[in-house]
Short mmCIF file of C-alpha atoms in Angstrom, two decimals:
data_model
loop_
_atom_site.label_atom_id
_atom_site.label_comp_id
_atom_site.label_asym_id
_atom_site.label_seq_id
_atom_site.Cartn_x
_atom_site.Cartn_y
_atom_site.Cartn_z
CA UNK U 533 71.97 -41.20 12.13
CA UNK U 534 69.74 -39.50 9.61
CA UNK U 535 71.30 -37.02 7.23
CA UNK U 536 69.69 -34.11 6.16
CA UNK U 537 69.98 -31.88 2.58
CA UNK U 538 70.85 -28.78 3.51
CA UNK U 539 73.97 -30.05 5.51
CA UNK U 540 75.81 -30.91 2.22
CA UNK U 541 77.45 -27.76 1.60
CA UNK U 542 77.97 -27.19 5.41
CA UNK U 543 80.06 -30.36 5.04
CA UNK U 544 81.71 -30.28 1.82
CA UNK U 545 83.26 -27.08 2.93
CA UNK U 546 84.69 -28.06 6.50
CA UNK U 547 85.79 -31.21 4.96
CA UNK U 548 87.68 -29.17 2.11
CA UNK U 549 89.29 -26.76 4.24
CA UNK U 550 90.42 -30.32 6.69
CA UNK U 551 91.56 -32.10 2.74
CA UNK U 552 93.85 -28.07 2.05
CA UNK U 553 95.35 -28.33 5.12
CA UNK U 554 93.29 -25.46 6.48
CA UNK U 555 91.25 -27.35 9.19
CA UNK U 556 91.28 -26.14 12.53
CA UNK U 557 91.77 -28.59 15.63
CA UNK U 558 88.71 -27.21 17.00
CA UNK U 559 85.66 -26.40 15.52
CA UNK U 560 83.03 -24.61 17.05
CA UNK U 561 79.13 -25.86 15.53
CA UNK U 562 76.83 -23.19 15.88
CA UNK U 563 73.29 -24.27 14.70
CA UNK U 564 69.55 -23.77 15.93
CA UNK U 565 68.32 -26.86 17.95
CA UNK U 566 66.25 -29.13 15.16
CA UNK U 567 69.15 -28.11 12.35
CA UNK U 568 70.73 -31.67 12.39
CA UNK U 569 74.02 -30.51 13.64
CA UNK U 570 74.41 -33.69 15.50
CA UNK U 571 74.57 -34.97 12.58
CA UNK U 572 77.16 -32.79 10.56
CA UNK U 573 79.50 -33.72 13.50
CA UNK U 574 79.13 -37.35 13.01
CA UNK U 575 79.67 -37.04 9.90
CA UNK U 576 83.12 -35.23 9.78
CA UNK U 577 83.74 -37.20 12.72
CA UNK U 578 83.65 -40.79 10.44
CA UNK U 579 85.32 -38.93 7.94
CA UNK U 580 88.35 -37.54 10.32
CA UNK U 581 88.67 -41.02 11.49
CA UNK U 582 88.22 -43.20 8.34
CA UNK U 583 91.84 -44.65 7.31
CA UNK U 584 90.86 -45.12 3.35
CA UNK U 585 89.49 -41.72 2.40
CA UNK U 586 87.24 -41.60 -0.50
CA UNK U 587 87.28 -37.73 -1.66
CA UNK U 588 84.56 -36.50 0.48
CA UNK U 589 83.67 -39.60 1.91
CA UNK U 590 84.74 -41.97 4.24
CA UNK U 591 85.38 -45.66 3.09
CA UNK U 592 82.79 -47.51 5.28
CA UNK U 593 84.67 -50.51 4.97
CA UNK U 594 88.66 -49.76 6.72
CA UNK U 595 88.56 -51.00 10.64
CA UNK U 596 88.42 -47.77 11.76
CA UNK U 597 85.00 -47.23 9.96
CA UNK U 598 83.42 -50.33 11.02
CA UNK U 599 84.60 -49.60 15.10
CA UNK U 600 82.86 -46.22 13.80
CA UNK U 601 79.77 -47.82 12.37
CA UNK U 602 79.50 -50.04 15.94
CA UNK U 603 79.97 -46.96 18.01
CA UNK U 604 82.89 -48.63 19.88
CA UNK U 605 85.79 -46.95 19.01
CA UNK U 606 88.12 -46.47 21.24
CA UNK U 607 89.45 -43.53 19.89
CA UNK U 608 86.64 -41.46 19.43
CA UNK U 609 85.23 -39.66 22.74
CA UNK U 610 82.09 -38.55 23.25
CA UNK U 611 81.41 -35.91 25.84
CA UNK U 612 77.57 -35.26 26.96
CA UNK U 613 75.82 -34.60 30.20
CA UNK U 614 75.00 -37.53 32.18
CA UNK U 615 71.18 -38.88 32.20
CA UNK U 616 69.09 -36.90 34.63
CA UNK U 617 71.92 -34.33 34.90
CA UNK U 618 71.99 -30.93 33.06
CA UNK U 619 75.97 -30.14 33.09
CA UNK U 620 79.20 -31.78 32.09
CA UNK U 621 81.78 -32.11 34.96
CA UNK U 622 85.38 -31.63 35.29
CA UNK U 623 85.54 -34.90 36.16
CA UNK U 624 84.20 -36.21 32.46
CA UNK U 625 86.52 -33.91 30.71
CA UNK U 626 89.58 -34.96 33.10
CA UNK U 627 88.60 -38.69 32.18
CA UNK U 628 89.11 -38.03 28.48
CA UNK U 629 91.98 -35.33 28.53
CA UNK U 630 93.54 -38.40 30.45
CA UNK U 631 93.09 -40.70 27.73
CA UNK U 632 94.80 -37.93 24.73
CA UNK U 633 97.59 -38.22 26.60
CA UNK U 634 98.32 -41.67 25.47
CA UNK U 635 99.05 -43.06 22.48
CA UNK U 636 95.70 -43.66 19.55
CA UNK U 637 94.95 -47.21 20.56
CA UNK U 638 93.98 -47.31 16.31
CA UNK U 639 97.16 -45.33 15.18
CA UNK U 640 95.44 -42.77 13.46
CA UNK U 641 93.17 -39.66 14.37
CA UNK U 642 91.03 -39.29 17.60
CA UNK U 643 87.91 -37.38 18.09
CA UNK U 644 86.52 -35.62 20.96
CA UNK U 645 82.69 -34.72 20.50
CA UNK U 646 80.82 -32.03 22.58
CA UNK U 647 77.21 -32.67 21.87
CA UNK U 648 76.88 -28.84 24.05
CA UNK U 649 79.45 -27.05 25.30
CA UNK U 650 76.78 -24.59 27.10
CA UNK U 651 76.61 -27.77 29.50
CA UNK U 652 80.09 -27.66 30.58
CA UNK U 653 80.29 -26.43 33.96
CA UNK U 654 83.29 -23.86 34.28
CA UNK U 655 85.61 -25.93 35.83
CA UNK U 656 85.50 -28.13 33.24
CA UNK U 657 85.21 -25.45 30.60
CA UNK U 658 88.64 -24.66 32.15
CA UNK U 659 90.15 -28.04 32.70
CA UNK U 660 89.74 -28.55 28.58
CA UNK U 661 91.25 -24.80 27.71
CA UNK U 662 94.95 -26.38 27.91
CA UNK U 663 94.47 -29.33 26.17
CA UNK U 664 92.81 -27.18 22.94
CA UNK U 665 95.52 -24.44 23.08
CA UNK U 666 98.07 -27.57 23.17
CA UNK U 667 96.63 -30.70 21.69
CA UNK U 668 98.09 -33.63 20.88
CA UNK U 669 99.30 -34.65 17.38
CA UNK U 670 96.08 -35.60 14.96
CA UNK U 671 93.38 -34.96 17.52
CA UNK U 672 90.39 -32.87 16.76
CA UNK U 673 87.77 -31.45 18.83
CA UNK U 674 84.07 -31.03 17.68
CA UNK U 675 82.16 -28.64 19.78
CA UNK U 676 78.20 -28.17 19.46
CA UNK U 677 76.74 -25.16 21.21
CA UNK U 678 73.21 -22.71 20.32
CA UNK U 679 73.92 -20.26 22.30
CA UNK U 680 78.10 -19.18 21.85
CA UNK U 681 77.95 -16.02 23.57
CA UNK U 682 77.58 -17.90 26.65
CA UNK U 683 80.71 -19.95 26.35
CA UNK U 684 84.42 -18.21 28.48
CA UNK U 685 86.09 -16.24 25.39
CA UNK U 686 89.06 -17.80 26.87
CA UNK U 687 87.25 -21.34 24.91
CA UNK U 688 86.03 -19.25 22.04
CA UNK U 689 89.11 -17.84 21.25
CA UNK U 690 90.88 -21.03 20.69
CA UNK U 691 88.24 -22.61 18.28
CA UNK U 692 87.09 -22.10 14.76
CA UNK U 693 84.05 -21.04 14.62
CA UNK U 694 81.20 -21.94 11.99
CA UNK U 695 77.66 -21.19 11.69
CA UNK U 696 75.21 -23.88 10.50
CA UNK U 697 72.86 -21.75 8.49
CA UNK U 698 69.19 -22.57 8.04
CA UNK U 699 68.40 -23.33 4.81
CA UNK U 700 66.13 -20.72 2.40
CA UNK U 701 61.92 -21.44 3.07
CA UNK U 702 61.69 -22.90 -0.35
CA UNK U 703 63.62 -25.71 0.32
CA UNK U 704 63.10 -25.84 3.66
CA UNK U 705 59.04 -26.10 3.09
CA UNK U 706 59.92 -28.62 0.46
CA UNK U 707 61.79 -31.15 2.32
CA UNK U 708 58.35 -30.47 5.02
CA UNK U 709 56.29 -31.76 2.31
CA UNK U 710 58.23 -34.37 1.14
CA UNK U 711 58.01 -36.01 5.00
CA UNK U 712 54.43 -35.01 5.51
CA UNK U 713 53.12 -34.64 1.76
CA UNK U 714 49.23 -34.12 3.49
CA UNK U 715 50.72 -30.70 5.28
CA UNK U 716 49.71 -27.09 3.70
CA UNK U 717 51.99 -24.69 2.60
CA UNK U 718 50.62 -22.53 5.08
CA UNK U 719 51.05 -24.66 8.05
CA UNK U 720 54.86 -25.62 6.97
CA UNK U 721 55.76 -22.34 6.85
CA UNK U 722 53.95 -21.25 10.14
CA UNK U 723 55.89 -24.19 11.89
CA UNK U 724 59.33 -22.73 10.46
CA UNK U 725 58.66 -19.05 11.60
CA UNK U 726 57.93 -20.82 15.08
CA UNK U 727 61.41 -22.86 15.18
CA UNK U 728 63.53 -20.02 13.87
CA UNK U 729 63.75 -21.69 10.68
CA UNK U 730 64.95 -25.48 11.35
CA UNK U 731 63.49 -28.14 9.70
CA UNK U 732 63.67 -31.23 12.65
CA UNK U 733 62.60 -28.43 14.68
CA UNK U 734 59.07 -27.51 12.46
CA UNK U 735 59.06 -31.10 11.50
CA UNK U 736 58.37 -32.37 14.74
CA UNK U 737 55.90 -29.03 15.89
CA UNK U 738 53.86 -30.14 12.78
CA UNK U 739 53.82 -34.11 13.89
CA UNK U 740 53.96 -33.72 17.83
CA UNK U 741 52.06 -30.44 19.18
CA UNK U 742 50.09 -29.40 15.74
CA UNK U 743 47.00 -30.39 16.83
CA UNK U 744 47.57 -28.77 20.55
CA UNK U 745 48.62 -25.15 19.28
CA UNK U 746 45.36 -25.82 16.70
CA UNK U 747 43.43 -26.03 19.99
CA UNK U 748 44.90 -22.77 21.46
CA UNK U 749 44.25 -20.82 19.23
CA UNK U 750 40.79 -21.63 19.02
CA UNK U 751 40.52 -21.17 22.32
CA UNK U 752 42.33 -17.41 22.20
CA UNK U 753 39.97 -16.91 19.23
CA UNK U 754 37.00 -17.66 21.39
CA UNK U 755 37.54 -15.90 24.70
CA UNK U 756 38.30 -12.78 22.55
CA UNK U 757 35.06 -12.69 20.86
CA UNK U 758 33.60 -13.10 23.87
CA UNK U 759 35.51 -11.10 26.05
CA UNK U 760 36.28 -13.31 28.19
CA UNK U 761 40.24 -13.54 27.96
CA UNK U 762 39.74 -15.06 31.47
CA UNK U 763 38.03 -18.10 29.94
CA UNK U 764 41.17 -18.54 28.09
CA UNK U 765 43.47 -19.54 31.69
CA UNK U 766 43.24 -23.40 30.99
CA UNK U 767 45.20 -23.46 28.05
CA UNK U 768 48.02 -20.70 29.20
CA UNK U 769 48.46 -22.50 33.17
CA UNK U 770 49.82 -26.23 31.33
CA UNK U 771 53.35 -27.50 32.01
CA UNK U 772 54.77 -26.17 28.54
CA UNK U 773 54.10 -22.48 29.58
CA UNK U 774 56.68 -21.11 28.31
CA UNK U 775 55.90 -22.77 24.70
CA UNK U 776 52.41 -21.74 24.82
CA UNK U 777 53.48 -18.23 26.16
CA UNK U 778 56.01 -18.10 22.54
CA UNK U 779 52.76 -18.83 20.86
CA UNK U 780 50.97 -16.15 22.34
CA UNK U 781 53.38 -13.52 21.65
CA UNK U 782 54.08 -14.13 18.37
CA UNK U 783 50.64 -13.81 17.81
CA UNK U 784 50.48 -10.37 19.55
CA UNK U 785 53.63 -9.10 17.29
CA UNK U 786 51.89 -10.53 14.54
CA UNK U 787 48.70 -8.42 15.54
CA UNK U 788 51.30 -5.45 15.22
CA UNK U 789 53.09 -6.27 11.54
CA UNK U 790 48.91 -6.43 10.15
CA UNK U 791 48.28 -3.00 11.88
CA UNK U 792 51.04 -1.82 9.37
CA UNK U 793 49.88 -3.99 5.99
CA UNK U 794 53.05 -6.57 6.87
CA UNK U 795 50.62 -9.81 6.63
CA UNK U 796 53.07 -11.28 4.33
CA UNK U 797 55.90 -10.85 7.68
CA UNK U 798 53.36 -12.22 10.15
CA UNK U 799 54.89 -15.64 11.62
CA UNK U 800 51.72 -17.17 11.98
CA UNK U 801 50.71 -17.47 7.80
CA UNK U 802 47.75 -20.10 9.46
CA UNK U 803 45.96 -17.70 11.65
CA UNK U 804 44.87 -14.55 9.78
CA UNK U 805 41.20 -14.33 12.04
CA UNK U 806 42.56 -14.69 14.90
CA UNK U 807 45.36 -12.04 14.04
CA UNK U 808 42.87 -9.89 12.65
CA UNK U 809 40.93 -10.21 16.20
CA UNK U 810 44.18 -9.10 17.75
CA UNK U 811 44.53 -6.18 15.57
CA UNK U 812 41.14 -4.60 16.90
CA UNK U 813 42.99 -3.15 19.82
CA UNK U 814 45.15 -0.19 18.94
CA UNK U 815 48.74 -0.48 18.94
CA UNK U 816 49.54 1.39 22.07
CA UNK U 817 47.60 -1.06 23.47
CA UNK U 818 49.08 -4.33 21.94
CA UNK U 819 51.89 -3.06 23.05
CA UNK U 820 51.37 -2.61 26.65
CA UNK U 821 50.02 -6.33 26.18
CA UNK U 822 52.96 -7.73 25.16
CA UNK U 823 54.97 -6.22 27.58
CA UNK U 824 53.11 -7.39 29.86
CA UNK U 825 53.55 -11.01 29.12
CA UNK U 826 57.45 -10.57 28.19
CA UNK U 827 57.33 -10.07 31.78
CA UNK U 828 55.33 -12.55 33.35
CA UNK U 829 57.14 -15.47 30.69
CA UNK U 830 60.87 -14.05 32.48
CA UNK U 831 59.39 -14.15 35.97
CA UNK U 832 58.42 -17.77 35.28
CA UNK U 833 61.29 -18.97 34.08
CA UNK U 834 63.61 -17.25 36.69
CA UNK U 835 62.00 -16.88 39.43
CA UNK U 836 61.23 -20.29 41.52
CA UNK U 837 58.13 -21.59 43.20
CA UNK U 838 56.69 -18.60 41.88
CA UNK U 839 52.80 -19.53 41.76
CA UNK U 840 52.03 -19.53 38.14
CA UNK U 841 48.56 -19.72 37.88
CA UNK U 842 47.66 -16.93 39.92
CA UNK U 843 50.43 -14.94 37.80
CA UNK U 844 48.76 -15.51 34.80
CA UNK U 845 45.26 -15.48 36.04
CA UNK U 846 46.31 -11.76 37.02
CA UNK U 847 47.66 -10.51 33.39
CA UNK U 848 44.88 -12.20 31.66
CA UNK U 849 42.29 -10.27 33.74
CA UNK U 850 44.53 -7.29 33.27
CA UNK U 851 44.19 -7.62 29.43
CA UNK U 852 40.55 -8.11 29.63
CA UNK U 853 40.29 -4.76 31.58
CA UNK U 854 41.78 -3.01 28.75
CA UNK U 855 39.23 -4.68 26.11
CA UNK U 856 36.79 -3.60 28.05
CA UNK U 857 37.99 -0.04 28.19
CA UNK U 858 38.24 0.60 24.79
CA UNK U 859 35.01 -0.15 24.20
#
């Protein structure tokens, strides 16, 4: 599993407070998706289960390391939603509280790794509560989750919880550059502001939809100089709708933030025409826009066999009316 700079300190802490004595039985991983968390639980995972210790480290070489290494510990429990599922059932966690009742089959520590908690399904949110207010001797519990305010308090309150931070856009942009040296600044810090600041997360906008948000905006660029915002219902009515609907509002708030001389706050650093052609309309107005599409993007993604296109077709002619009013 790759490891990732800015997790070092993340690490070295948790691992210090587990070295003092100070380590909790449960921790609680809050981090952005694309922010390598995965990762950081591995790793303190290896090292919670490595019988040689090296400081920091774990030995790579003890039995325990190796069965690590191989992924076929039996000790170590990983807990993740089955393929072509979306939730983690009582069942699963019942399976594995099972096996903590016994004794290690290794004789030293056992794991149990979340990958995310969000996808526990209340009963089994509630079949794990006793085992982490009473676990057994040496166990630990690694729980991943984005969204924590989600989770039963009840779970909350008997974790430790620790936020992943995303590291500063200098070193961030850097570590962009370094994997995709042909990249501008411009367009690694454009692909941050779009992944709330994680690196996978930009990292894989630049390499995997780059060229297709290139192509939208274009597109937007066009059908406004044209007036035509109409023109511009092939590239919102695609499968990714919601992504392409993210675009398009950041865009709008960007509009906004130049209207008040905050370029340098404007997410998308790559796009100043475009956000300039935005900007034409006054504010009142860009604001009526973008409530307008706050509200078709939470229709879409809560209401079912809603028809999207014709939702979409209707506030895109509705925001062409309004172009055409003002002038």
């Amino acid at each position: 599993m790759n490891w990732y700079p800015w997790l070092n300190q993340a690490y070295r802490q948790l691992i210090s407070m587990y070295q003092e004595g100070r380590g909790h039985h449960a921790l609680l991983l809050h981090a952005t998706e694309g922010m390598g968390a995965d990762a950081l639980s591995y790793g303190l995972s290896r090292w919670l289960m490595c019988q040689n210790k090296q400081g920091l480290k774990s030995c790579n070489e003890c039995h325990s390391c190796r069965l690590m290494l191989a992924e076929t510990h039996p000790d170590w429990h990983l807990l993740q939603n089955e393929k072509g599922k979306t939730s983690i059932g009582v069942e699963a966690v019942r399976k594995v509280t099972e096996k903590l009742e016994q004794h290690a089959q290794q004789s030293g520590a056992r794991v149990v790794w979340i990958k995310e908690v969000e996808a526990l399904t209340e009963a089994a949110a509630n079949a794990l509560l006793k085992t982490l207010e009473e676990p057994p001797k040496n166990t630990y519990f690694l729980l991943n989750c984005q969204q924590p305010e989600v989770l039963l308090a009840t779970l909350r309150s008997r974790c430790f919880y620790y936020h992943l931070a995303s590291p500063d856009h200098q070193h961030a942009t850097h570590w962009i550059q370094q994997q995709l040296p042909n990249v501008s600044y411009a367009n690694s810090v454009t692909a941050l502001n779009l992944s709330q600041n994680a690196p996978i997360a930009a990292l894989s906008l630049l390499k995997d939809e780059w060229q297709e948000r290139e192509t939208f905006c274009q597109a937007l660029y066009s059908s406004l100089q044209q007036h035509d915002l109409f023109g511009f219902l092939p590239q919102l009515n695609q499968d990714n709708v919601d992504r392409r609907l993210y675009w398009l509002l950041s865009l709008l708030l960007d509009a906004l933030k130049y209207q008040t001389n905050a370029q340098a706050y404007c997410i998308n650093q790559d796009q100043q025409p475009l956000i300039m052609a935005l900007s034409q309309s006054p504010s009142n107005i860009v604001l009526a826009i973008i409530d307008g599409w706050k509200q078709c993007r939470y229709q879409l993604m809560t209401i079912p066999a809603l028809n999207k296109e014709l939702l979409l077709a209707e506030q895109l002619l509705d925001w062409e009316n309004q172009l055409v009013t003002q002038h």
